[in-house]
mmCIF file of C-alpha atoms and ligand atoms in Angstrom:
data_model
loop_
_atom_site.group_PDB
_atom_site.id
_atom_site.type_symbol
_atom_site.label_atom_id
_atom_site.label_comp_id
_atom_site.label_asym_id
_atom_site.label_seq_id
_atom_site.Cartn_x
_atom_site.Cartn_y
_atom_site.Cartn_z
ATOM 1 C CA MET T 49 -18.837 -11.326 -11.362
ATOM 2 C CA ALA T 50 -22.234 -10.661 -9.839
ATOM 3 C CA SER T 51 -22.082 -7.401 -7.981
ATOM 4 C CA PHE T 52 -23.038 -7.353 -4.334
ATOM 5 C CA ILE T 53 -22.581 -3.663 -3.749
ATOM 6 C CA ASP T 54 -23.634 -1.658 -6.762
ATOM 7 C CA VAL T 55 -22.882 2.053 -6.754
ATOM 8 C CA LYS T 56 -24.182 3.916 -9.776
ATOM 9 C CA ASN T 57 -23.461 7.498 -10.805
ATOM 10 C CA LEU T 58 -23.036 8.716 -7.255
ATOM 11 C CA THR T 59 -22.699 12.462 -6.957
ATOM 12 C CA LYS T 60 -22.370 14.561 -3.814
ATOM 13 C CA ARG T 61 -22.063 18.336 -3.913
ATOM 14 C CA TYR T 62 -21.153 20.782 -1.197
ATOM 15 C CA GLY T 63 -22.205 24.075 -2.738
ATOM 16 C CA ASP T 64 -20.671 23.943 -6.183
ATOM 17 C CA TYR T 65 -17.900 21.637 -5.041
ATOM 18 C CA PHE T 66 -18.184 17.996 -6.117
ATOM 19 C CA ALA T 67 -16.983 15.743 -3.291
ATOM 20 C CA LEU T 68 -18.156 12.817 -5.452
ATOM 21 C CA ASN T 69 -18.485 13.245 -9.175
ATOM 22 C CA ASP T 70 -20.362 10.488 -10.994
ATOM 23 C CA VAL T 71 -18.807 7.565 -9.146
ATOM 24 C CA SER T 72 -19.767 4.051 -10.196
ATOM 25 C CA VAL T 73 -18.294 0.904 -8.711
ATOM 26 C CA GLU T 74 -19.340 -2.707 -8.245
ATOM 27 C CA VAL T 75 -18.070 -4.916 -5.463
ATOM 28 C CA ALA T 76 -18.496 -8.688 -5.523
ATOM 29 C CA GLU T 77 -19.641 -10.683 -2.518
ATOM 30 C CA GLY T 78 -16.661 -11.595 -0.359
ATOM 31 C CA GLU T 79 -14.398 -9.167 -2.176
ATOM 32 C CA PHE T 80 -11.895 -6.854 -0.519
ATOM 33 C CA LEU T 81 -11.982 -3.510 -2.286
ATOM 34 C CA ALA T 82 -9.636 -0.667 -1.324
ATOM 35 C CA LEU T 83 -10.511 2.964 -2.004
ATOM 36 C CA LEU T 84 -7.168 4.645 -2.488
ATOM 37 C CA GLY T 85 -6.281 8.268 -3.007
ATOM 38 C CA PRO T 86 -4.786 11.351 -1.369
ATOM 39 C CA SER T 87 -6.486 13.297 1.374
ATOM 40 C CA GLY T 88 -9.583 15.159 0.184
ATOM 41 C CA CYS T 89 -10.283 13.005 -2.908
ATOM 42 C CA GLY T 90 -13.637 11.761 -1.574
ATOM 43 C CA LYS T 91 -12.868 8.362 -0.028
ATOM 44 C CA THR T 92 -14.657 8.994 3.248
ATOM 45 C CA THR T 93 -17.608 10.591 1.478
ATOM 46 C CA LEU T 94 -18.018 7.497 -0.701
ATOM 47 C CA LEU T 95 -17.739 5.137 2.252
ATOM 48 C CA ARG T 96 -20.179 7.141 4.368
ATOM 49 C CA SER T 97 -22.595 7.284 1.453
ATOM 50 C CA ILE T 98 -22.638 3.494 1.308
ATOM 51 C CA ALA T 99 -23.155 3.421 5.076
ATOM 52 C CA GLY T 100 -26.069 5.829 4.734
ATOM 53 C CA PHE T 101 -24.657 8.775 6.676
ATOM 54 C CA ILE T 102 -24.747 11.249 3.792
ATOM 55 C CA GLY T 103 -27.890 12.864 2.530
ATOM 56 C CA SER T 104 -28.815 14.773 -0.626
ATOM 57 C CA ILE T 105 -26.928 12.471 -2.878
ATOM 58 C CA GLY T 106 -27.397 11.824 -6.587
ATOM 59 C CA GLY T 107 -27.243 8.306 -8.005
ATOM 60 C CA GLU T 108 -28.111 4.861 -6.695
ATOM 61 C CA ILE T 109 -26.648 2.384 -4.227
ATOM 62 C CA SER T 110 -27.883 -1.139 -3.837
ATOM 63 C CA ILE T 111 -26.588 -3.932 -1.655
ATOM 64 C CA ASP T 112 -27.469 -7.553 -2.255
ATOM 65 C CA GLY T 113 -30.031 -6.456 -4.810
ATOM 66 C CA ARG T 114 -31.817 -4.058 -2.447
ATOM 67 C CA PRO T 115 -31.907 -0.322 -3.118
ATOM 68 C CA MET T 116 -30.503 1.571 -0.142
ATOM 69 C CA ARG T 117 -32.238 4.856 -0.847
ATOM 70 C CA ASN T 118 -34.316 5.944 2.146
ATOM 71 C CA LEU T 119 -32.807 3.251 4.363
ATOM 72 C CA PRO T 120 -31.192 4.707 7.493
ATOM 73 C CA PRO T 121 -27.698 3.463 8.456
ATOM 74 C CA ASN T 122 -28.928 1.045 11.104
ATOM 75 C CA ARG T 123 -31.156 -0.751 8.582
ATOM 76 C CA ARG T 124 -28.409 -1.283 6.037
ATOM 77 C CA PRO T 125 -26.548 -4.624 6.031
ATOM 78 C CA VAL T 126 -23.272 -2.845 6.775
ATOM 79 C CA ASN T 127 -21.106 -1.877 9.699
ATOM 80 C CA THR T 128 -18.425 0.781 9.808
ATOM 81 C CA VAL T 129 -15.048 0.934 11.523
ATOM 82 C CA PHE T 130 -13.645 4.430 11.796
ATOM 83 C CA GLN T 131 -10.084 5.568 12.248
ATOM 84 C CA ASN T 132 -10.765 6.854 15.740
ATOM 85 C CA TYR T 133 -12.485 3.681 16.774
ATOM 86 C CA ALA T 134 -13.773 5.232 20.009
ATOM 87 C CA LEU T 135 -14.459 2.376 22.366
ATOM 88 C CA PHE T 136 -16.638 3.280 25.329
ATOM 89 C CA PRO T 137 -14.051 3.960 28.068
ATOM 90 C CA HIS T 138 -16.361 3.099 30.955
ATOM 91 C CA MET T 139 -17.243 -0.323 29.557
ATOM 92 C CA THR T 140 -15.135 -3.458 29.592
ATOM 93 C CA VAL T 141 -14.031 -5.055 26.359
ATOM 94 C CA VAL T 142 -16.835 -7.596 26.344
ATOM 95 C CA GLU T 143 -19.431 -4.940 27.205
ATOM 96 C CA ASN T 144 -18.161 -2.807 24.329
ATOM 97 C CA VAL T 145 -18.599 -5.649 21.886
ATOM 98 C CA ALA T 146 -21.941 -6.811 23.334
ATOM 99 C CA TYR T 147 -23.343 -3.290 23.037
ATOM 100 C CA GLY T 148 -24.410 -3.696 19.395
ATOM 101 C CA PRO T 149 -26.153 -7.045 19.778
ATOM 102 C CA ARG T 150 -27.868 -5.714 22.932
ATOM 103 C CA ARG T 151 -29.128 -2.704 21.044
ATOM 104 C CA ASN T 152 -30.392 -5.039 18.358
ATOM 105 C CA GLY T 153 -32.638 -6.568 20.962
ATOM 106 C CA GLU T 154 -30.642 -9.611 22.026
ATOM 107 C CA GLY T 155 -30.919 -10.729 25.618
ATOM 108 C CA ARG T 156 -27.919 -10.133 27.853
ATOM 109 C CA ARG T 157 -26.662 -13.739 27.824
ATOM 110 C CA ALA T 158 -27.004 -14.114 24.072
ATOM 111 C CA ALA T 159 -25.303 -10.775 23.455
ATOM 112 C CA VAL T 160 -22.368 -11.704 25.676
ATOM 113 C CA GLU T 161 -21.959 -15.080 23.976
ATOM 114 C CA HIS T 162 -22.095 -13.303 20.673
ATOM 115 C CA ALA T 163 -19.476 -10.811 21.811
ATOM 116 C CA GLU T 164 -17.210 -13.553 23.115
ATOM 117 C CA ARG T 165 -17.331 -15.341 19.789
ATOM 118 C CA SER T 166 -16.329 -12.128 18.045
ATOM 119 C CA LEU T 167 -13.531 -11.465 20.505
ATOM 120 C CA SER T 168 -12.193 -14.941 20.006
ATOM 121 C CA THR T 169 -12.201 -14.387 16.224
ATOM 122 C CA VAL T 170 -9.830 -11.449 16.656
ATOM 123 C CA GLY T 171 -7.756 -13.151 19.369
ATOM 124 C CA MET T 172 -8.936 -10.888 22.195
ATOM 125 C CA LEU T 173 -11.079 -13.169 24.330
ATOM 126 C CA GLU T 174 -8.553 -13.309 27.156
ATOM 127 C CA PHE T 175 -8.793 -9.508 27.513
ATOM 128 C CA LYS T 176 -12.567 -9.413 27.790
ATOM 129 C CA ALA T 177 -12.676 -8.062 31.358
ATOM 130 C CA ARG T 178 -10.277 -5.186 30.734
ATOM 131 C CA TYR T 179 -11.129 -1.573 30.091
ATOM 132 C CA PRO T 180 -9.962 0.113 26.849
ATOM 133 C CA ALA T 181 -7.385 2.209 28.721
ATOM 134 C CA GLN T 182 -5.695 -1.036 29.789
ATOM 135 C CA LEU T 183 -5.073 -2.098 26.183
ATOM 136 C CA SER T 184 -2.442 -1.188 23.607
ATOM 137 C CA GLY T 185 -3.434 0.623 20.406
ATOM 138 C CA GLY T 186 -3.390 -2.598 18.399
ATOM 139 C CA GLN T 187 -5.502 -4.399 20.985
ATOM 140 C CA GLN T 188 -8.031 -1.574 21.001
ATOM 141 C CA GLN T 189 -8.192 -1.782 17.244
ATOM 142 C CA ARG T 190 -8.923 -5.510 17.432
ATOM 143 C CA VAL T 191 -11.727 -4.846 19.901
ATOM 144 C CA ALA T 192 -13.166 -2.232 17.548
ATOM 145 C CA LEU T 193 -13.111 -4.864 14.821
ATOM 146 C CA ALA T 194 -14.757 -7.433 17.058
ATOM 147 C CA ARG T 195 -17.464 -4.880 17.777
ATOM 148 C CA ALA T 196 -17.970 -4.218 14.085
ATOM 149 C CA ILE T 197 -18.269 -7.905 13.151
ATOM 150 C CA ALA T 198 -20.377 -8.908 16.160
ATOM 151 C CA ASN T 199 -23.609 -8.448 14.239
ATOM 152 C CA ARG T 200 -22.188 -10.356 11.265
ATOM 153 C CA PRO T 201 -22.907 -7.567 8.794
ATOM 154 C CA LYS T 202 -22.692 -8.595 5.160
ATOM 155 C CA VAL T 203 -20.430 -5.658 4.463
ATOM 156 C CA LEU T 204 -17.756 -4.088 6.582
ATOM 157 C CA LEU T 205 -16.766 -0.532 5.733
ATOM 158 C CA LEU T 206 -13.410 0.530 7.130
ATOM 159 C CA ASP T 207 -12.150 4.116 7.070
ATOM 160 C CA GLU T 208 -8.379 4.164 7.546
ATOM 161 C CA PRO T 209 -8.776 1.850 10.546
ATOM 162 C CA LEU T 210 -5.043 1.279 10.947
ATOM 163 C CA GLY T 211 -4.032 4.928 10.635
ATOM 164 C CA ALA T 212 -3.354 5.410 14.329
ATOM 165 C CA LEU T 213 -1.008 2.445 14.656
ATOM 166 C CA ASP T 214 2.757 2.508 14.318
ATOM 167 C CA LEU T 215 4.240 1.054 11.148
ATOM 168 C CA LYS T 216 5.205 -2.374 12.428
ATOM 169 C CA LEU T 217 1.877 -3.029 14.080
ATOM 170 C CA ARG T 218 0.059 -1.661 11.060
ATOM 171 C CA LYS T 219 1.821 -4.129 8.798
ATOM 172 C CA GLN T 220 0.967 -6.989 11.113
ATOM 173 C CA MET T 221 -2.674 -5.890 11.319
ATOM 174 C CA GLN T 222 -2.879 -5.650 7.532
ATOM 175 C CA ILE T 223 -2.084 -9.348 7.257
ATOM 176 C CA GLU T 224 -4.413 -10.273 10.131
ATOM 177 C CA LEU T 225 -7.281 -8.235 8.800
ATOM 178 C CA LYS T 226 -6.960 -9.732 5.350
ATOM 179 C CA ALA T 227 -6.945 -13.253 6.840
ATOM 180 C CA LEU T 228 -9.969 -12.404 8.979
ATOM 181 C CA GLN T 229 -11.860 -11.064 5.979
ATOM 182 C CA GLN T 230 -11.148 -14.249 4.058
ATOM 183 C CA SER T 231 -12.114 -16.565 6.884
ATOM 184 C CA LEU T 232 -15.393 -14.693 7.487
ATOM 185 C CA GLY T 233 -16.113 -14.419 3.766
ATOM 186 C CA MET T 234 -17.265 -10.870 4.451
ATOM 187 C CA THR T 235 -17.249 -8.082 1.853
ATOM 188 C CA PHE T 236 -14.819 -5.316 2.813
ATOM 189 C CA VAL T 237 -14.586 -1.788 1.500
ATOM 190 C CA PHE T 238 -11.436 -0.317 2.971
ATOM 191 C CA VAL T 239 -10.308 3.303 2.734
ATOM 192 C CA THR T 240 -6.632 4.135 2.763
ATOM 193 C CA HIS T 241 -4.257 6.782 1.420
ATOM 194 C CA ASP T 242 -1.374 4.309 1.688
ATOM 195 C CA GLN T 243 -0.710 2.590 -1.626
ATOM 196 C CA GLU T 244 1.315 -0.185 -0.040
ATOM 197 C CA GLU T 245 -1.498 -0.964 2.377
ATOM 198 C CA ALA T 246 -3.925 -1.207 -0.536
ATOM 199 C CA LEU T 247 -1.553 -3.485 -2.463
ATOM 200 C CA VAL T 248 -1.016 -5.774 0.517
ATOM 201 C CA MET T 249 -4.662 -6.202 1.422
ATOM 202 C CA ALA T 250 -7.051 -5.641 -1.437
ATOM 203 C CA ASP T 251 -8.366 -7.931 -4.177
ATOM 204 C CA ARG T 252 -8.982 -4.810 -6.225
ATOM 205 C CA ILE T 253 -8.093 -1.176 -5.787
ATOM 206 C CA ALA T 254 -10.194 1.816 -6.843
ATOM 207 C CA VAL T 255 -7.906 4.813 -7.295
ATOM 208 C CA MET T 256 -9.664 8.114 -6.627
ATOM 209 C CA GLU T 257 -8.805 11.612 -7.768
ATOM 210 C CA ALA T 258 -10.845 14.729 -7.003
ATOM 211 C CA GLY T 259 -14.197 13.020 -6.447
ATOM 212 C CA ARG T 260 -13.836 10.462 -9.219
ATOM 213 C CA ILE T 261 -12.657 6.885 -9.513
ATOM 214 C CA VAL T 262 -9.965 7.049 -12.179
ATOM 215 C CA GLN T 263 -9.041 3.361 -12.291
ATOM 216 C CA ILE T 264 -10.193 0.080 -10.773
ATOM 217 C CA GLY T 265 -8.212 -3.113 -10.992
ATOM 218 C CA THR T 266 -6.002 -5.588 -9.188
ATOM 219 C CA GLY T 267 -2.782 -4.243 -7.718
ATOM 220 C CA GLU T 268 -0.838 -5.787 -10.610
ATOM 221 C CA GLU T 269 -3.076 -4.204 -13.212
ATOM 222 C CA ILE T 270 -2.855 -0.765 -11.678
ATOM 223 C CA TYR T 271 0.877 -0.969 -11.121
ATOM 224 C CA HIS T 272 1.759 -2.367 -14.538
ATOM 225 C CA LYS T 273 -0.948 -0.702 -16.621
ATOM 226 C CA PRO T 274 -1.779 2.598 -14.972
ATOM 227 C CA ALA T 275 -4.492 4.452 -16.838
ATOM 228 C CA THR T 276 -3.025 7.880 -16.309
ATOM 229 C CA ARG T 277 0.062 9.709 -15.159
ATOM 230 C CA TYR T 278 -1.679 10.430 -11.844
ATOM 231 C CA VAL T 279 -2.221 6.717 -11.158
ATOM 232 C CA ALA T 280 1.343 5.826 -12.159
ATOM 233 C CA ASP T 281 2.650 8.468 -9.798
ATOM 234 C CA PHE T 282 0.423 7.383 -6.926
ATOM 235 C CA ILE T 283 1.162 3.642 -7.053
ATOM 236 C CA GLY T 284 4.799 2.753 -6.574
ATOM 237 C CA ASP T 285 7.807 4.777 -7.637
ATOM 238 C CA ALA T 286 7.871 6.019 -11.175
ATOM 239 C CA ASN T 287 10.088 7.852 -13.617
ATOM 240 C CA LEU T 288 7.701 10.104 -15.490
ATOM 241 C CA ILE T 289 9.317 11.814 -18.426
ATOM 242 C CA ALA T 290 7.640 14.655 -20.278
ATOM 243 C CA ALA T 291 7.571 13.603 -23.927
ATOM 244 C CA ARG T 292 5.861 14.407 -27.187
ATOM 245 C CA VAL T 293 4.763 12.450 -30.185
ATOM 246 C CA THR T 294 6.354 13.886 -33.337
ATOM 247 C CA ALA T 295 4.543 14.463 -36.630
ATOM 248 C CA GLU T 296 5.981 11.126 -37.782
ATOM 249 C CA GLY T 297 4.564 9.366 -34.737
ATOM 250 C CA THR T 298 7.844 8.707 -32.947
ATOM 251 C CA LEU T 299 8.344 9.642 -29.327
ATOM 252 C CA GLU T 300 10.853 12.204 -28.078
ATOM 253 C CA THR T 301 11.598 13.597 -24.655
ATOM 254 C CA GLU T 302 10.650 17.238 -24.373
ATOM 255 C CA GLY T 303 13.969 18.219 -22.842
ATOM 256 C CA LYS T 304 16.712 17.187 -25.197
ATOM 257 C CA GLY T 305 14.722 15.453 -27.884
ATOM 258 C CA LEU T 306 15.931 12.023 -26.900
ATOM 259 C CA SER T 307 14.158 9.489 -29.053
ATOM 260 C CA LEU T 308 12.355 6.718 -27.160
ATOM 261 C CA PRO T 309 11.554 3.601 -29.174
ATOM 262 C CA VAL T 310 8.225 2.491 -27.763
ATOM 263 C CA ARG T 311 5.014 1.060 -29.174
ATOM 264 C CA HIS T 312 2.113 3.404 -28.522
ATOM 265 C CA ASN T 313 -1.124 4.592 -30.011
ATOM 266 C CA ALA T 314 -1.011 8.273 -29.048
ATOM 267 C CA SER T 315 -1.789 10.728 -31.829
ATOM 268 C CA PRO T 316 1.006 12.609 -33.617
ATOM 269 C CA GLU T 317 1.910 15.997 -32.186
ATOM 270 C CA THR T 318 0.493 15.384 -28.724
ATOM 271 C CA LYS T 319 2.161 15.812 -25.370
ATOM 272 C CA VAL T 320 2.397 12.642 -23.334
ATOM 273 C CA THR T 321 4.189 11.136 -20.361
ATOM 274 C CA TYR T 322 6.649 8.316 -20.724
ATOM 275 C CA LEU T 323 6.663 5.942 -17.751
ATOM 276 C CA ILE T 324 9.540 3.689 -16.814
ATOM 277 C CA ARG T 325 9.607 2.042 -13.374
ATOM 278 C CA PRO T 326 12.865 2.274 -11.394
ATOM 279 C CA GLU T 327 13.247 -1.499 -11.117
ATOM 280 C CA ALA T 328 12.998 -1.877 -14.908
ATOM 281 C CA ILE T 329 16.184 0.122 -15.392
ATOM 282 C CA SER T 330 19.564 -1.590 -15.195
ATOM 283 C CA VAL T 331 22.639 0.335 -14.203
ATOM 284 C CA SER T 332 26.055 -0.886 -15.227
ATOM 285 C CA PRO T 333 29.531 0.491 -15.614
ATOM 286 C CA ALA T 334 29.577 -0.407 -19.314
ATOM 287 C CA ALA T 335 27.202 -0.063 -22.260
ATOM 288 C CA ARG T 336 24.808 -2.885 -23.038
ATOM 289 C CA ALA T 337 24.920 -4.488 -26.485
ATOM 290 C CA ALA T 338 22.987 -2.186 -28.793
ATOM 291 C CA SER T 339 19.677 -3.420 -30.148
ATOM 292 C CA ASP T 340 16.386 -2.017 -31.364
ATOM 293 C CA ASP T 341 14.687 -3.354 -28.271
ATOM 294 C CA VAL T 342 17.016 -1.898 -25.684
ATOM 295 C CA ILE T 343 17.371 1.722 -24.742
ATOM 296 C CA ASP T 344 20.874 2.404 -23.477
ATOM 297 C CA LEU T 345 21.932 5.824 -22.227
ATOM 298 C CA LYS T 346 25.184 7.134 -20.891
ATOM 299 C CA ALA T 347 24.504 8.714 -17.508
ATOM 300 C CA VAL T 348 26.150 10.236 -14.471
ATOM 301 C CA THR T 349 25.154 9.122 -10.993
ATOM 302 C CA THR T 350 23.982 11.898 -8.692
ATOM 303 C CA ASP T 351 23.160 9.865 -5.605
ATOM 304 C CA ILE T 352 23.208 6.313 -4.308
ATOM 305 C CA VAL T 353 20.729 5.489 -1.572
ATOM 306 C CA PHE T 354 20.671 2.248 0.359
ATOM 307 C CA VAL T 355 17.140 1.562 1.671
ATOM 308 C CA GLY T 356 17.710 -1.866 3.200
ATOM 309 C CA ASN T 357 16.114 -4.353 0.832
ATOM 310 C CA ALA T 358 16.935 -2.241 -2.217
ATOM 311 C CA THR T 359 19.479 0.216 -3.494
ATOM 312 C CA ARG T 360 18.469 3.277 -5.490
ATOM 313 C CA VAL T 361 20.785 4.936 -7.922
ATOM 314 C CA TYR T 362 19.828 8.439 -9.066
ATOM 315 C CA VAL T 363 21.267 9.441 -12.408
ATOM 316 C CA GLU T 364 21.113 12.183 -14.952
ATOM 317 C CA ALA T 365 21.019 11.067 -18.573
ATOM 318 C CA ARG T 366 20.637 13.421 -21.518
ATOM 319 C CA GLY T 367 18.994 16.048 -19.332
ATOM 320 C CA GLU T 368 16.573 13.610 -17.664
ATOM 321 C CA LYS T 369 16.744 12.767 -13.985
ATOM 322 C CA LEU T 370 16.026 9.065 -13.453
ATOM 323 C CA VAL T 371 15.914 6.777 -10.481
ATOM 324 C CA CYS T 372 16.942 3.149 -10.880
ATOM 325 C CA GLN T 373 16.435 0.499 -8.263
ATOM 326 C CA PHE T 374 17.768 -2.976 -7.740
ATOM 327 C CA PRO T 375 17.571 -5.519 -4.900
ATOM 328 C CA SER T 376 20.375 -5.084 -2.404
ATOM 329 C CA SER T 377 21.235 -8.760 -2.849
ATOM 330 C CA GLU T 378 22.373 -7.930 -6.384
ATOM 331 C CA ARG T 379 25.682 -6.414 -5.586
ATOM 332 C CA ALA T 380 26.811 -6.561 -9.188
ATOM 333 C CA ALA T 381 28.650 -3.308 -8.879
ATOM 334 C CA ASP T 382 29.297 -0.702 -6.255
ATOM 335 C CA PHE T 383 28.545 2.727 -7.561
ATOM 336 C CA GLU T 384 29.744 6.039 -6.318
ATOM 337 C CA ARG T 385 28.450 9.528 -6.816
ATOM 338 C CA GLY T 386 29.593 11.314 -9.960
ATOM 339 C CA GLN T 387 30.445 8.101 -11.749
ATOM 340 C CA THR T 388 29.783 7.678 -15.451
ATOM 341 C CA VAL T 389 27.521 4.659 -16.013
ATOM 342 C CA HIS T 390 25.066 3.250 -18.496
ATOM 343 C CA VAL T 391 21.377 2.917 -17.791
ATOM 344 C CA SER T 392 19.301 0.650 -19.977
ATOM 345 C CA TRP T 393 15.881 -0.884 -20.231
ATOM 346 C CA HIS T 394 13.854 -3.011 -22.574
ATOM 347 C CA ARG T 395 11.512 -0.898 -24.615
ATOM 348 C CA ASP T 396 8.530 -3.066 -23.690
ATOM 349 C CA ASN T 397 8.924 -1.841 -20.112
ATOM 350 C CA GLY T 398 8.249 1.751 -21.083
ATOM 351 C CA GLN T 399 4.689 3.033 -21.422
ATOM 352 C CA VAL T 400 3.083 6.087 -22.894
ATOM 353 C CA LEU T 401 0.443 7.751 -20.748
ATOM 354 C CA ALA T 402 -1.854 10.694 -21.260
ATOM 355 C CA ARG T 403 -0.384 13.788 -19.696
HETATM 356 P P1 ADP D 721 -10.953 11.874 1.929
HETATM 357 O O1 ADP D 721 -11.617 10.923 2.851
HETATM 358 O O2 ADP D 721 -10.541 11.258 0.622
HETATM 359 O O3 ADP D 721 -9.789 12.576 2.565
HETATM 360 P P2 ADP D 721 -13.446 13.334 2.085
HETATM 361 O O4 ADP D 721 -14.405 12.389 1.469
HETATM 362 O O5 ADP D 721 -13.442 13.432 3.556
HETATM 363 O O6 ADP D 721 -11.975 13.031 1.525
HETATM 364 O O7 ADP D 721 -13.708 14.793 1.502
HETATM 365 C C1 ADP D 721 -13.782 15.050 0.125
HETATM 366 C C2 ADP D 721 -13.934 16.537 -0.089
HETATM 367 O O8 ADP D 721 -15.215 16.977 0.337
HETATM 368 C C3 ADP D 721 -12.917 17.363 0.676
HETATM 369 O O9 ADP D 721 -12.470 18.410 -0.150
HETATM 370 C C4 ADP D 721 -13.698 17.882 1.844
HETATM 371 O O10 ADP D 721 -13.191 19.121 2.272
HETATM 372 C C5 ADP D 721 -15.096 18.012 1.284
HETATM 373 N N1 ADP D 721 -16.111 17.817 2.327
HETATM 374 C C6 ADP D 721 -16.315 16.707 3.044
HETATM 375 N N2 ADP D 721 -17.332 16.858 3.915
HETATM 376 C C7 ADP D 721 -17.785 18.122 3.753
HETATM 377 C C8 ADP D 721 -18.833 18.908 4.359
HETATM 378 N N3 ADP D 721 -19.623 18.382 5.312
HETATM 379 N N4 ADP D 721 -18.983 20.151 3.912
HETATM 380 C C9 ADP D 721 -18.218 20.675 2.938
HETATM 381 N N5 ADP D 721 -17.225 20.000 2.335
HETATM 382 C C10 ADP D 721 -17.000 18.739 2.729
HETATM 383 MG MG1 MG D 722 -11.133 10.380 4.821
#
């Protein structure tokens, strides 16, 4: 994979606080990369550094083989869409979108044609004569996108651009935006704190924690092979059990010394986290046939929660609180609170992570 955006050892300090701490990431041409992490982890700082809005930065950024150092934002081959996409209220839709091309020196007719092409790409051409106040939130967001792609930048940087939309519209826009990115063949770097949004849209996800990228991979890789406890906790639901490796190398829960048969390469006498995803756990009224490969525990249900497409059963087993989840279409058994059940999972579904 030839890298199109190449960020090397980027560091940004505010006083002695590291907003970015030795961040390196490569993005391929036409790739959709999501920067994912909780508020304050440095997503916006990284994005704005690529855009050229942040000074006094350590490290290197190049785009399409060109070093970006000393290049002001307007000379970089990027455009940015912010969360508060601030359309000019006194300009019509088409004027808003034509503003960029005009400023780039295009004549009025050319700029308007340019803007109309962009508006048609995002399905907003019929609204071109309206003012922003006459549009819904989703429509305004589409106009902001049209404005950002009007100059056909090689890279589009998006900072939580769907954050202001309600859930249903946001989900619809996620699909549309992804399709748009693919049809334009543009490189997208997209900031979000919403793991589901990142999973839906991105080719790869960079998970950030406290100014660092802690893991980069496809959604599947990050979900199934999280590098750390933090990543496992951030992506999807997770049962994270405090455990320790014994002197003999076996794994035991810290609570009641429940032995967990799992292949791992953690050192003896270390503290670790055992990860088992809720959907990997089966719940049944009776015990499963015993085997070396299956962990089967007697448990008591503490809550049953119906969430529409899935049902979650909360249990307590040997001092551990676990959540199990199965599709609501699988109505194998109806459980009630306080019921004695068995929870079981294949040992290959459990993973040992650094604590
Ligand atoms: P995110 O977008 O992931 O929420 P930011 O990149 O905005 O996080 O911020 C990362 C950290 O850097 C935060 O702790 C924030 O308070 C700090 N920070 C950002 N900008 C400044 C600034 N201009 N001065 C001081 N601290 C800042
Ligand atoms: Mg931010």
